Tab-separated table of C-alpha atoms and ligand atoms in Angstrom:
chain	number	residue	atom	x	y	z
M	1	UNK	CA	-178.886	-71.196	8.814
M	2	UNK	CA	-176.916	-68.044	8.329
M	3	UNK	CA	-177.133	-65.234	10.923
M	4	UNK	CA	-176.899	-61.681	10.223
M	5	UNK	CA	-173.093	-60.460	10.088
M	6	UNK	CA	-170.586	-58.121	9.017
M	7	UNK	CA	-168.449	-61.088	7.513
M	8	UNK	CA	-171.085	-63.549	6.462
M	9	UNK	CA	-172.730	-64.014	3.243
M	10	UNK	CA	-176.254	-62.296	2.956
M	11	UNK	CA	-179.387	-64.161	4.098
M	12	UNK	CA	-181.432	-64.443	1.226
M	13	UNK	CA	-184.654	-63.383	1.583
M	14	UNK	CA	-188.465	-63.645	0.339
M	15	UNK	CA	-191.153	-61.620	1.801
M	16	UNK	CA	-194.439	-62.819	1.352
M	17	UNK	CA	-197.640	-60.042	1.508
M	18	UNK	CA	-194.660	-57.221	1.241
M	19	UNK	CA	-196.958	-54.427	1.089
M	20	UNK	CA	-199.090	-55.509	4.070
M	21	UNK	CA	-198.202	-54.277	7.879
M	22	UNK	CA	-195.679	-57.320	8.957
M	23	UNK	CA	-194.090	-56.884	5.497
M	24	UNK	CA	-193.389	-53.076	5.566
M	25	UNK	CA	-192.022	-53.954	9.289
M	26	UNK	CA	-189.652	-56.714	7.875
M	27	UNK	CA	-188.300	-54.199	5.222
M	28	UNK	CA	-187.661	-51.263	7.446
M	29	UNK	CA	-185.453	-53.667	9.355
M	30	UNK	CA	-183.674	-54.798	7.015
M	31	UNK	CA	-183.416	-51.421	5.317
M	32	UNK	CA	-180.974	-50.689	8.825
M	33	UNK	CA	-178.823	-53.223	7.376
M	34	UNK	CA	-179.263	-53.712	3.661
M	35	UNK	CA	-175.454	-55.715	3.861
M	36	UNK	CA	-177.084	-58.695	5.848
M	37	UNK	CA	-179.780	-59.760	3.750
M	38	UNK	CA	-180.249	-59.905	-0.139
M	39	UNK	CA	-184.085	-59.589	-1.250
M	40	UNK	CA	-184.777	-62.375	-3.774
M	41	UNK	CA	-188.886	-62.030	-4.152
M	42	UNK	CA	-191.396	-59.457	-2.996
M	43	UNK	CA	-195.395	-59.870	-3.451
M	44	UNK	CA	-198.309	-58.455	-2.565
M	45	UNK	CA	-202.225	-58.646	-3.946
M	46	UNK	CA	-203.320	-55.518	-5.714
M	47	UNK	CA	-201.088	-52.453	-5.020
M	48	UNK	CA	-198.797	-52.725	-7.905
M	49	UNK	CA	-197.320	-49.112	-7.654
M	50	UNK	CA	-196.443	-49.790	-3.430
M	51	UNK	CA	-194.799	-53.135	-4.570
M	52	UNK	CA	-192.754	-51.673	-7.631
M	53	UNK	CA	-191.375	-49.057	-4.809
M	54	UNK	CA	-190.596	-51.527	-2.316
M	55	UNK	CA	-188.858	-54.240	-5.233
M	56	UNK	CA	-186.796	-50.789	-6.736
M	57	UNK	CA	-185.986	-50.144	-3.139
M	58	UNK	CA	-184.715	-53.445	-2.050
M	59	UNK	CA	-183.393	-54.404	-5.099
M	60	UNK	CA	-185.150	-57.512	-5.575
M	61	UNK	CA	-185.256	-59.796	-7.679
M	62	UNK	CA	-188.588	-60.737	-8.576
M	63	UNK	CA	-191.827	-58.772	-7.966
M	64	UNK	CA	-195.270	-60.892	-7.711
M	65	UNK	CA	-198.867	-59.629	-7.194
M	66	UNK	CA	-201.332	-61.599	-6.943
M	67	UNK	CA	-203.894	-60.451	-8.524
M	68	UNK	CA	-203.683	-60.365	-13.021
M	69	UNK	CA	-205.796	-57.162	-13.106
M	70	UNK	CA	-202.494	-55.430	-11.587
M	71	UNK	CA	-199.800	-57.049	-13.776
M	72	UNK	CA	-199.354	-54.692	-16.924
M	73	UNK	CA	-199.001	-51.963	-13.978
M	74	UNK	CA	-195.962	-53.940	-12.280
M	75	UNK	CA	-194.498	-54.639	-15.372
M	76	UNK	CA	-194.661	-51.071	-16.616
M	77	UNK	CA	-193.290	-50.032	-13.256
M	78	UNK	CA	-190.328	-52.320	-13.252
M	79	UNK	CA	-189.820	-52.059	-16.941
M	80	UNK	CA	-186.117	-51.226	-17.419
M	81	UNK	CA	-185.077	-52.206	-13.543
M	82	UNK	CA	-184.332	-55.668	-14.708
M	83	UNK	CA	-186.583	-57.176	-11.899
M	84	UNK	CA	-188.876	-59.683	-12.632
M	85	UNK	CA	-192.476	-58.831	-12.833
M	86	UNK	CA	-195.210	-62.117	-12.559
M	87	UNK	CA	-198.831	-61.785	-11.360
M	88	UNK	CA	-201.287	-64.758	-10.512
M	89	UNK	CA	-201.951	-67.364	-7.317
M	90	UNK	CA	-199.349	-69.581	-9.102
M	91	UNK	CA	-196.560	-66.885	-9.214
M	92	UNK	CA	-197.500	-66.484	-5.413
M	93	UNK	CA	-195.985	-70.157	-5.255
M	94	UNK	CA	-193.441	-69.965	-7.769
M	95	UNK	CA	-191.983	-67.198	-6.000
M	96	UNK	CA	-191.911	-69.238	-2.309
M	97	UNK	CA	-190.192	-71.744	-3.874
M	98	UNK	CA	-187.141	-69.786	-4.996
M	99	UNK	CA	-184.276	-71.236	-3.031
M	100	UNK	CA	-183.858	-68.851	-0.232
M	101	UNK	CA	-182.514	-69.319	3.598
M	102	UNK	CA	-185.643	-67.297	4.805
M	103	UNK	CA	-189.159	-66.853	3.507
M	104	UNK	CA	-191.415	-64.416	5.697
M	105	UNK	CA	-194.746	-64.971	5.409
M	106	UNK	CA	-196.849	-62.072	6.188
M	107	UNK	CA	-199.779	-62.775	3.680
M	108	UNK	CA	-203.206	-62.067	5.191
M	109	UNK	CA	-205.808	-64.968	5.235
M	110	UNK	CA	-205.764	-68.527	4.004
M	111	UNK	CA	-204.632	-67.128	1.115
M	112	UNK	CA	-201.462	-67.393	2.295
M	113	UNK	CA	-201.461	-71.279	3.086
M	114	UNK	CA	-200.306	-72.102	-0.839
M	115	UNK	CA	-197.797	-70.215	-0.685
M	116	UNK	CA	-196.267	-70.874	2.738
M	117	UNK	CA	-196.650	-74.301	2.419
M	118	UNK	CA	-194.564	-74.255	-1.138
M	119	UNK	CA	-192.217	-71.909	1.320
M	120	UNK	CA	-192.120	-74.930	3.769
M	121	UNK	CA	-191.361	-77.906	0.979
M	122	UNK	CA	-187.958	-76.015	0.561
M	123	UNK	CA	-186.678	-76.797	3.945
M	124	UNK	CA	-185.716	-73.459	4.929
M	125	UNK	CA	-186.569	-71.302	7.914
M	126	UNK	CA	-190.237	-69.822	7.912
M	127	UNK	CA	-190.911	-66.024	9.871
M	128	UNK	CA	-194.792	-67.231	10.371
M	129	UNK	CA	-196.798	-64.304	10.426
M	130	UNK	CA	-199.724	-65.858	8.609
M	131	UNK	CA	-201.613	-67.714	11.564
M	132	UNK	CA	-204.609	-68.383	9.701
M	133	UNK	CA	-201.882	-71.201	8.264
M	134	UNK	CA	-201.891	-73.241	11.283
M	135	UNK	CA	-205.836	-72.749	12.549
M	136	UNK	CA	-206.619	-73.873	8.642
M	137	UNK	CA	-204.419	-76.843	8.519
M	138	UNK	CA	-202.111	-77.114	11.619
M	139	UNK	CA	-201.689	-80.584	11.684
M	140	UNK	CA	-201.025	-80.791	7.763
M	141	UNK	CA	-199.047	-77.713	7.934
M	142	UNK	CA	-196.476	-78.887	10.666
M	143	UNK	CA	-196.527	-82.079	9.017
M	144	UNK	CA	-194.722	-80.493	6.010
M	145	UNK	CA	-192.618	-78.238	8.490
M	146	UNK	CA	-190.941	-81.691	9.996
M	147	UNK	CA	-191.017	-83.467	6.414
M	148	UNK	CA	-189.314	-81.017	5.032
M	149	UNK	CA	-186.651	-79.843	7.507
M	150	UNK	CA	-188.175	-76.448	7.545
M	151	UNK	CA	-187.162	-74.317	10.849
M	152	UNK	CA	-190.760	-72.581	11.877
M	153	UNK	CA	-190.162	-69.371	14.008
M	154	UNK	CA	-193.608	-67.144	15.016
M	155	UNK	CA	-193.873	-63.836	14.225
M	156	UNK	CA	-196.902	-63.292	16.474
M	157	UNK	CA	-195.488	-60.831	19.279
M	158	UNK	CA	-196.894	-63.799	21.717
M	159	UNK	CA	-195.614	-66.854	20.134
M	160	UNK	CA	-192.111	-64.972	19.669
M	161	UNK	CA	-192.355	-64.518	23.402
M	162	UNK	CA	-193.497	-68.004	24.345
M	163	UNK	CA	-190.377	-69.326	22.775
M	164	UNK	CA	-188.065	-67.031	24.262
M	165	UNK	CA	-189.647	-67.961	27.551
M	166	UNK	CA	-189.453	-71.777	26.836
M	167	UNK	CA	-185.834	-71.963	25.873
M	168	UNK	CA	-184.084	-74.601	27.294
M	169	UNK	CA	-186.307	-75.488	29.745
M	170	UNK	CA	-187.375	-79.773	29.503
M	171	UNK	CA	-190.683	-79.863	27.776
M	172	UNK	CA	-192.290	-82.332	30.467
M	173	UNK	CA	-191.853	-79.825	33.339
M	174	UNK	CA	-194.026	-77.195	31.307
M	175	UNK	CA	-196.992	-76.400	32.888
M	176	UNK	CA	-198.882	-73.928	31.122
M	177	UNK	CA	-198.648	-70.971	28.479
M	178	UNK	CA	-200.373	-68.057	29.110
M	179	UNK	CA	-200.562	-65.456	26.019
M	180	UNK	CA	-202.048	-61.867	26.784
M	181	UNK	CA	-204.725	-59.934	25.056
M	182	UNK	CA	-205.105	-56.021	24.592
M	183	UNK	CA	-208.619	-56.269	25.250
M	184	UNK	CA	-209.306	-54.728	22.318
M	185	UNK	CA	-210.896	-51.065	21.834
M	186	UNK	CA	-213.945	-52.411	23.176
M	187	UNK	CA	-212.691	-54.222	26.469
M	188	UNK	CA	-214.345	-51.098	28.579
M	189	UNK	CA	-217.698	-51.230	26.723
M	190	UNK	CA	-221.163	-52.727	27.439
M	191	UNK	CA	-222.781	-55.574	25.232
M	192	UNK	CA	-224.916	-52.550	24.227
M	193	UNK	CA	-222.392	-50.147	23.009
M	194	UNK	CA	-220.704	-53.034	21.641
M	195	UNK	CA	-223.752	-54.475	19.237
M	196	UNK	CA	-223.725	-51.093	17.694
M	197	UNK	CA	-219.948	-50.509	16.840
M	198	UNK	CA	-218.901	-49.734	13.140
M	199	UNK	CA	-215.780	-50.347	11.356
M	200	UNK	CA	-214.116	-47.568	12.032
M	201	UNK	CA	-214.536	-47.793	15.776
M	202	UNK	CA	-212.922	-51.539	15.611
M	203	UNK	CA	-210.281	-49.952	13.571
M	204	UNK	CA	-208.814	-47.934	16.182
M	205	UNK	CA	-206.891	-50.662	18.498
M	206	UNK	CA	-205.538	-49.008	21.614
M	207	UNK	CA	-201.970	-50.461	21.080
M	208	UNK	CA	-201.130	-52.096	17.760
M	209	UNK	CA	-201.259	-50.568	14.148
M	210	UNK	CA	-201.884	-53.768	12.165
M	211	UNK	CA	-203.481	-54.469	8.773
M	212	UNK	CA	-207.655	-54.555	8.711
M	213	UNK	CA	-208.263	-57.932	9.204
M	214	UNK	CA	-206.078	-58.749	12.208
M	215	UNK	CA	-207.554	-55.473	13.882
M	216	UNK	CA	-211.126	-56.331	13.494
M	217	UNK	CA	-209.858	-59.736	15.324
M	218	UNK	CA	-208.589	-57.931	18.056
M	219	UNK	CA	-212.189	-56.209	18.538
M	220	UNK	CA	-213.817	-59.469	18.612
M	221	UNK	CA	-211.117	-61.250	20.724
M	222	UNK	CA	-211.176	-63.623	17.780
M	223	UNK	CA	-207.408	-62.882	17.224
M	224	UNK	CA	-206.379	-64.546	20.498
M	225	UNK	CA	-208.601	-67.654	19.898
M	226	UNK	CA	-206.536	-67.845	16.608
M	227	UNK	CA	-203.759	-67.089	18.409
M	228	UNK	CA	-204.378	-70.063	20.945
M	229	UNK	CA	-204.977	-72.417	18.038
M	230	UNK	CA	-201.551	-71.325	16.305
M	231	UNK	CA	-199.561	-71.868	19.585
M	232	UNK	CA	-201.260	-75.412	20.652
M	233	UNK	CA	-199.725	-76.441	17.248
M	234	UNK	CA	-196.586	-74.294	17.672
M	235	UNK	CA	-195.758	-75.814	20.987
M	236	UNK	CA	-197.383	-78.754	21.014
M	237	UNK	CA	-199.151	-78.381	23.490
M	238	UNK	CA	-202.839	-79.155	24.476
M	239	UNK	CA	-205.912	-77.075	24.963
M	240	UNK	CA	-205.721	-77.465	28.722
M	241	UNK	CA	-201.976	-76.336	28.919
M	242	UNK	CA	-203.530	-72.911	26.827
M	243	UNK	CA	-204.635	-69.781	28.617
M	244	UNK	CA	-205.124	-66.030	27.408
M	245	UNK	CA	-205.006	-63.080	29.994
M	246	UNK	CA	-205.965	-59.583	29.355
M	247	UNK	CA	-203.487	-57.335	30.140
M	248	UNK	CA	-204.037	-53.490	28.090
M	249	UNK	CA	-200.997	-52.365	28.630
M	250	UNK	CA	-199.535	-55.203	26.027
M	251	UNK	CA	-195.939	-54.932	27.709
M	252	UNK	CA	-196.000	-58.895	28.344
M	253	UNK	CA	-196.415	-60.580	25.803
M	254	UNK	CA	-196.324	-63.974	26.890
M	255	UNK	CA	-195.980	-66.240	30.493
M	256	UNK	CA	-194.772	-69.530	30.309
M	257	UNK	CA	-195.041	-71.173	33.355
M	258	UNK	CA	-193.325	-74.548	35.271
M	259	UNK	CA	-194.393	-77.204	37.137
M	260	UNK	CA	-192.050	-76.112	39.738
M	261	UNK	CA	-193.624	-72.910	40.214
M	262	UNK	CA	-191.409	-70.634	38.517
M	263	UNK	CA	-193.480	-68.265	35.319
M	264	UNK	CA	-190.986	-66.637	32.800
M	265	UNK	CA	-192.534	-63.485	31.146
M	266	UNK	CA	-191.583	-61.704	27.829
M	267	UNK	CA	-191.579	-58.117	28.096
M	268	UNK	CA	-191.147	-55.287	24.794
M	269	UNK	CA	-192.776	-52.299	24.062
M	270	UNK	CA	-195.769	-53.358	21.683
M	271	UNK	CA	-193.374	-53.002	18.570
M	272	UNK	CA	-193.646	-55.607	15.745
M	273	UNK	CA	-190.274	-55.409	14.656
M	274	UNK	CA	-189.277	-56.711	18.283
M	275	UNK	CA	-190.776	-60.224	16.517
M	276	UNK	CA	-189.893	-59.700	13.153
M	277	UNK	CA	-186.198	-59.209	14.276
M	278	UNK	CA	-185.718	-62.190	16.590
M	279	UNK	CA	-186.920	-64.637	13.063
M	280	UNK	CA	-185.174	-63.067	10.786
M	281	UNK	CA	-181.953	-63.462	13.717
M	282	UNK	CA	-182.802	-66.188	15.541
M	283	UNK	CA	-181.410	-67.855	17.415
M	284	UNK	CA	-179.241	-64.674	17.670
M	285	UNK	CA	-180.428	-61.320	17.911
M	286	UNK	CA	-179.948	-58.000	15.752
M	287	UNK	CA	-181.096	-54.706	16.859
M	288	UNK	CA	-184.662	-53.669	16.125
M	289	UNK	CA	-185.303	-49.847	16.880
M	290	UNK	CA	-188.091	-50.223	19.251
M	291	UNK	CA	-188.667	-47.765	21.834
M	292	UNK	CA	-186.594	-49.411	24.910
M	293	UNK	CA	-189.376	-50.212	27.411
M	294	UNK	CA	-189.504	-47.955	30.202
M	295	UNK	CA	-191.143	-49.505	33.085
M	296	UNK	CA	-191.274	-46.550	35.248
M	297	UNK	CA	-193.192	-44.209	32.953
M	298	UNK	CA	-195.773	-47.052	32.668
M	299	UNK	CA	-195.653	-47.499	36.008
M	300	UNK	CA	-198.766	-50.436	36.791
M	301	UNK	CA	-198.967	-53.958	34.657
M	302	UNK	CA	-202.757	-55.092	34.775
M	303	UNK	CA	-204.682	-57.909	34.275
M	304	UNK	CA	-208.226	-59.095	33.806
M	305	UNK	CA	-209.991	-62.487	32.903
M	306	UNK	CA	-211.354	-62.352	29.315
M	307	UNK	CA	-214.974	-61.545	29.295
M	308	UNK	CA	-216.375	-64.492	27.464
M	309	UNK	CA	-219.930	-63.450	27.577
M	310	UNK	CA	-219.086	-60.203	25.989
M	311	UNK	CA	-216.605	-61.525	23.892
M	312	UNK	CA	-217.972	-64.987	22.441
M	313	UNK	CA	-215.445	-65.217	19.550
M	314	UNK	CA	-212.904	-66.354	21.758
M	315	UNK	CA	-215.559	-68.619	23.577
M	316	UNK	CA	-216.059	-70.260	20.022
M	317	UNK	CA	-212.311	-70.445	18.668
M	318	UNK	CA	-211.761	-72.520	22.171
M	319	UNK	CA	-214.604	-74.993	21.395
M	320	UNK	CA	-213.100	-74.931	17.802
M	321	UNK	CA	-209.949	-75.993	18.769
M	322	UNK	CA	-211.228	-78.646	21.186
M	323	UNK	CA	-213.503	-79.971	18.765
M	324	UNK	CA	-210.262	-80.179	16.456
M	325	UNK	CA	-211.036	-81.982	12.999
M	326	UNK	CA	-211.343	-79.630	10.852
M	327	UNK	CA	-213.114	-77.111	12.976
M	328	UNK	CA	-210.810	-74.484	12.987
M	329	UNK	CA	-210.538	-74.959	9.644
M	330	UNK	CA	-214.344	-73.977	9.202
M	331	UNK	CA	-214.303	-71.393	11.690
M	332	UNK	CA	-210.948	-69.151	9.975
M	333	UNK	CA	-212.877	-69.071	6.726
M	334	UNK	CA	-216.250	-68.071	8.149
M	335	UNK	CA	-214.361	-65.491	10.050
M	336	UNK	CA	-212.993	-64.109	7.224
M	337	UNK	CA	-216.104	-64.176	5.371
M	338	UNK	CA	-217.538	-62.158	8.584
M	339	UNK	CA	-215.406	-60.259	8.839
M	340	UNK	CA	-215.330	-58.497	5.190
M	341	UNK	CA	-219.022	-58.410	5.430
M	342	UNK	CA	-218.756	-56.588	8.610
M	343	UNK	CA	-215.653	-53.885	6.795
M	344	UNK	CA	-217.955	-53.770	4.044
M	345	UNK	CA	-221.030	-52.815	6.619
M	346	UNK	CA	-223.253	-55.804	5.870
M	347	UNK	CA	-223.607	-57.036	9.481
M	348	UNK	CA	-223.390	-56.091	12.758
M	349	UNK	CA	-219.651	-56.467	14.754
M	350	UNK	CA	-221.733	-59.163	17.110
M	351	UNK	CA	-222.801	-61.463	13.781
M	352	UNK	CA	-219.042	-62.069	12.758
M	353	UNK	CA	-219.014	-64.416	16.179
M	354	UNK	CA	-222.376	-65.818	15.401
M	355	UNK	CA	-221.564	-66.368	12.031
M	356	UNK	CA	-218.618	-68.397	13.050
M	357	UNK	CA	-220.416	-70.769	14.832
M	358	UNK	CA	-223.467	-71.017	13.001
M	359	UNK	CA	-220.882	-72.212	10.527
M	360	UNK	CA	-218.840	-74.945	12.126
M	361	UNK	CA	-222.399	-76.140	13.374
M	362	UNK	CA	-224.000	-76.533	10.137
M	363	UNK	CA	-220.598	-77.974	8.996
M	364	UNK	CA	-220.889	-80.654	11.857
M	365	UNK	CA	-224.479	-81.416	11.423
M	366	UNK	CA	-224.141	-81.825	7.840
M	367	UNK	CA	-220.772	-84.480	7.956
M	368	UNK	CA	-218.276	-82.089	6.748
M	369	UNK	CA	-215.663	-81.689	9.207
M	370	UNK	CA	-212.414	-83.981	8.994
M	371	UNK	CA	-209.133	-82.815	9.267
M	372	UNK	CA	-207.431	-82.074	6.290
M	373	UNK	CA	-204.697	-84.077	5.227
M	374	UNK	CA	-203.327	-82.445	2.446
M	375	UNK	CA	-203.679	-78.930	0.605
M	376	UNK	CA	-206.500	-79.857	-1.614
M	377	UNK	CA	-208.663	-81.027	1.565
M	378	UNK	CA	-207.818	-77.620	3.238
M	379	UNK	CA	-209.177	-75.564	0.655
M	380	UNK	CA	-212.125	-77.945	-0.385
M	381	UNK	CA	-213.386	-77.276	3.359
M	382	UNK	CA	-212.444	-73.769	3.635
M	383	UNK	CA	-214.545	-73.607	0.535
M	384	UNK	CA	-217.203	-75.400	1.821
M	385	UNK	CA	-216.993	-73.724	5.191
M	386	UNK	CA	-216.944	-69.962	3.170
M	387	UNK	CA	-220.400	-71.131	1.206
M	388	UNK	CA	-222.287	-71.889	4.539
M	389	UNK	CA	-220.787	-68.456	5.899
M	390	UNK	CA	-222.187	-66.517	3.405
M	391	UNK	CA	-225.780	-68.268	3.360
M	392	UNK	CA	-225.700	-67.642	7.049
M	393	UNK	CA	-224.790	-64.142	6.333
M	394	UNK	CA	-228.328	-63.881	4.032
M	395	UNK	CA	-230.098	-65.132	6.391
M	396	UNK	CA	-229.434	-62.596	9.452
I	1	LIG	P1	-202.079	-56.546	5.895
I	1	LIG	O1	-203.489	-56.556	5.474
I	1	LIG	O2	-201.482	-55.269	6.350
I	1	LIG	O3	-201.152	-57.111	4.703
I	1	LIG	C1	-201.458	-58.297	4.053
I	1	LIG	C2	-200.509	-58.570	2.917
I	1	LIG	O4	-200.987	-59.732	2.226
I	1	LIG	C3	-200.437	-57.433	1.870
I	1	LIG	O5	-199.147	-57.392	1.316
I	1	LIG	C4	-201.442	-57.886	0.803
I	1	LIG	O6	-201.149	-57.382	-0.488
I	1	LIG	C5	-201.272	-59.395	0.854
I	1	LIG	N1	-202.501	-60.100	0.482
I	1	LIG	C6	-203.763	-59.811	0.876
I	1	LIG	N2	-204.635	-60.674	0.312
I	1	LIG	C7	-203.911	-61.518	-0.445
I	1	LIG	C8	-204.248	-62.614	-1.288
I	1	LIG	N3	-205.525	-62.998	-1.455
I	1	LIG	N4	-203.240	-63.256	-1.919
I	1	LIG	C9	-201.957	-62.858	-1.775
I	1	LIG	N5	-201.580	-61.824	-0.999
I	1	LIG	C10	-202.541	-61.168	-0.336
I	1	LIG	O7	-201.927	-57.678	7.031
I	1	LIG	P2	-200.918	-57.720	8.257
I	1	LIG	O8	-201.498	-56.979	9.382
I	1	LIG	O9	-199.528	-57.410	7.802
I	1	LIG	O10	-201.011	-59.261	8.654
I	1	LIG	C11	-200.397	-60.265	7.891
I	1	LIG	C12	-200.444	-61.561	8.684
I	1	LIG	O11	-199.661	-61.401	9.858
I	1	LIG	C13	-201.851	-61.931	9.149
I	1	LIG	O12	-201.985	-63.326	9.116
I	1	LIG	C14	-201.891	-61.456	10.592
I	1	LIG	O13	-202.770	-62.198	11.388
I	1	LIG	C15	-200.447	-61.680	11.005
I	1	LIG	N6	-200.010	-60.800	12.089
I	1	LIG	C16	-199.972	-59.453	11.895
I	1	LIG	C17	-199.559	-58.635	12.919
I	1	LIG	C18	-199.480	-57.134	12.716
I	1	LIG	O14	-198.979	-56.436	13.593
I	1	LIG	N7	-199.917	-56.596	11.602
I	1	LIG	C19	-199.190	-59.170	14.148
I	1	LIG	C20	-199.223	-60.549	14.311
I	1	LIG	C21	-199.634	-61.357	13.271
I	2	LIG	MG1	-200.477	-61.481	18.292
C-alpha cells in the first residue's frame, strides 16, 4: 500500500457516502493535499447537487447516488465535466469495485454492507466507518476481509485508538479494551426527563457533530454497544475482554490494557479527521488540522460507569453480542427502524431500546436467528428483523 508523499504516485481513492459527515471529513483532508491522492468515485443517496460539487471539486471520476429519483439531476450537473454520472444500489457496487488502493466507507446503515463488501473482494485497504457492517455480518464480513487480502483500518475515533494502543504489543498478554463514551446529551438527566426527549434534544451531542443516525445512537448509548460489537470483531477479542467507560470530556478515546499491568491510552481532541487521517496514512501518519489538545485548559479527565438502567440500549447490544448468531444482526436493523421512527416523531426516545429487544426476542422465539454466512443471509434477516421492528412499532 502506497503512503501519502511528495514523490510517490497518488493513492487512489473511493469515498463511499461522500456527502455524509465522515465523507465531507475525508475530503477536507485530502483537499490539504490534493497531490497525494487521486479521487476515482464519489457517492452519496439523494443530494445530487452536494455530490456534483464535491465530484467537480475533487475531480473525480465517477459520481454515484443511490437513489434513481436523483439521477437526471447528477447527470445534468456533471454534463460537460466529463465525469461519470450512474445512480442505483448496483452503481453503489459497481463503483466499490473500481480498482483503487483505498475505498472509505462512510455510508450510513446496512446499506452500506453491499457496497463495502464489493470494496473488500478487491483486496485493498478499507477506512471502515460503516460499523453497522460488522454488528450485521461480522463474522461474514471479516471472512471476506482475510479471503480477500483486504487491509481493514477503523475509522471509529475508538477503534483508531485501540489500534494505536495495541501496536506491537503480543496479542496473548492483552488483557482488556476499554472504549469511552460521551455520555451522550442525556448522561445528566433523570429516566423522567429522559422518556420525554424529542429529536432535536438528541440532536445536540455535547462533543461530536456527526450525521443523524449515529447521534441519536449516542443519546441512547446504543452507539457504544455497536461500537463494542465492531471492536470484538475488529480485535478479536471476546465479550469479556470488552468494556465501555464514560468519560464526557471525549479526550481518550480508547485504553488498552496488559496483563502486566501497564494501560496505554489514546488521547486527541474529539476531531474526526484525527481517524480519518491515520486510515487514509496508516501505518504512517499525515497531518490532520485538529486543534492540538491542550491538556491544561481542560484541566480534569473524568469517568463514570455507564448507567445501564437508564441507558438499556447498551444493556441490550451486550446481550446481543453475547447471544451472537445473528443477533446483532436483528438488533442493527430494528435500531434503525427505531430510530427513523423516533426522527420522524412516531415513538418515544425510550421505545427505540425496547423496540430492539422486543425484536431479537420475537426473532429468537420464532427460529430466526443464525448467523449469516453470506450476503444474501445478511439481508434476508435484516429484512426479517426490519418487518418484526415495525409491527412492534404498531403495536406501542
Ligand atoms: P451521514 O448521515 O452524515 O452520511 C451518510 C452518507 O451515506 C451520506 O453520504 C448519504 O448520502 C449516504 N447514504 C445514506 N443512506 C444511504 C443508502 N441507503 N445508500 C447509499 N448511501 C446512503 O453519516 P455519518 O455520520 O457520516 O456516518 C457514516 C458512518 O460512519 C456511520 O456508519 C457511522 O456510524 C460511522 N461513524 C460516523 C462518525 C461521525 O463522526 N460522523 C464517527 C464514527 C463512525
Ligand atoms: Mg465512535
Amino acid at each position: 500500500m502506497r503512503q501519502p508523499s511528495k514523490t510517490a504516485s497518488p493513492i487512489r481513492l473511493t469515498v463511499l457516502g461522500a456527502t455524509g459527515s465522515v465523507g465531507q471529513s475525508t475530503l477536507d483532508l485530502i483537499a490539504r493535499t490534493p497531490d497525494d491522492f487521486e479521487i476515482v468515485a464519489l457517492t452519496a443517496q439523494c443530494n445530487a447537487d452536494e455530490l456534483a460539487t464535491l465530484a467537480i471539486r475533487h475531480r473525480a471520476r465517477v459520481a454515484v447516488i443511490g437513489d434513481d429519483a436523483h439521477y437526471q439531476a447528477l447527470k445534468e450537473r456533471l454534463a460537460g465535466t466529463g465525469i461519470i454520472a450512474m445512480s442505483g444500489r448496483d452503481s453503489l457496487v459497481a463503483a466499490a469495485q473500481i480498482p483503487v488502493d483505498c475505498v472509505m466507507a462512510a455510508i450510513v446503515g446496512v446499506a452500506g454492507l453491499a457496497p463495502t463488501l464489493a470494496a473488500t473482494q478487491q483486496g485493498c485497504r478499507i477506512a471502515l466507518a460503516n460499523k453497522e457492517c460488522l454488528v450485521s455480518a461480522g463474522p461474514m464480513f471479516m471472512r471476506a476481509v482475510r479471503d480477500h487480502g483486504a487491509t481493514l483500518l477503523p475509522v471509529d475515533s475508538e477503534h483508531s485508538g485501540v489500534l494505536q494502543a495495541l501496536s506491537a504489543h503480543s496479542p496473548d498478554m492483552l488483557d482488556k479494551i476499554t472504549i469511552t463514551a460521551s455520555g451522550g446529551p442525556f448522561r445528566t438527566w433523570n429516566v423522567t426527563r429522559i422518556a420525554a426527549a424529542n429529536p432535536e434534544d438528541a440532536l445536540k451531542h455535547p462533543n461530536w457533530v456527526m450525521g443523524r443516525k449515529i447521534t441519536i445512537d449516542s443519546a441512547t448509548l446504543m452507539n457504544k454497544g455497536l461500537e463494542l460489537i465492531e471492536a470484538q470483531h475488529l480485535f478479536g477479542v471476546t465479550p469479556d475482554q470488552l468494556d465501555v467507560l464514560v468519560h464526557p470530556q471525549s479526550v481518550i478515546h480508547a485504553l488498552v490494557s496488559y496483563k502486566d499491568g501497564s494501560v496505554l491510552a489514546q488521547m486527541a481532541s474529539p476531531d474526526m479527521r484525527t481517524p480519518i487521517a491515520l486510515a487514509l496514512a496508516w501505518p504512517q501518519r499525515m497531518a490532520a488540522p485538529t486543534k492540538p489538545l491542550d491538556l491544561a485548559e481542560i484541566g480534569a479527565l473524568t469517568f463514570e460507569r455507564p448507567d445501564e438502567t437508564k441507558f438499556p440500549a447498551l444493556r441490550i447490544a451486550k446481550a446481543a453480542m453475547r447471544m451472537g448468531e445473528g443477533a446483532t444482526t436483528a438488533l442493527n436493523a430494528a435500531n434503525e427502524v427505531a430510530v427513523d421512527a423516533f426522527l420522524a416523531k412516531r415513538l418515544k426516545f425510550p421505545h427505540i431500546a425496547q423496540i430492539a429487544e422486543q425484536t431479537i426476542e420475537s426473532l429468537l422465539r420464532g427460529g430466526s436467528l443464525k448467523e449469516p454466512h453470506n450476503l444474501e443471509t445478511a439481508l434476508a434477516l435484516d429484512q426479517e428483523a426490519r418487518n418484526q421492528a415495525q409491527d412492534h412499532l404498531a403495536a406501542l
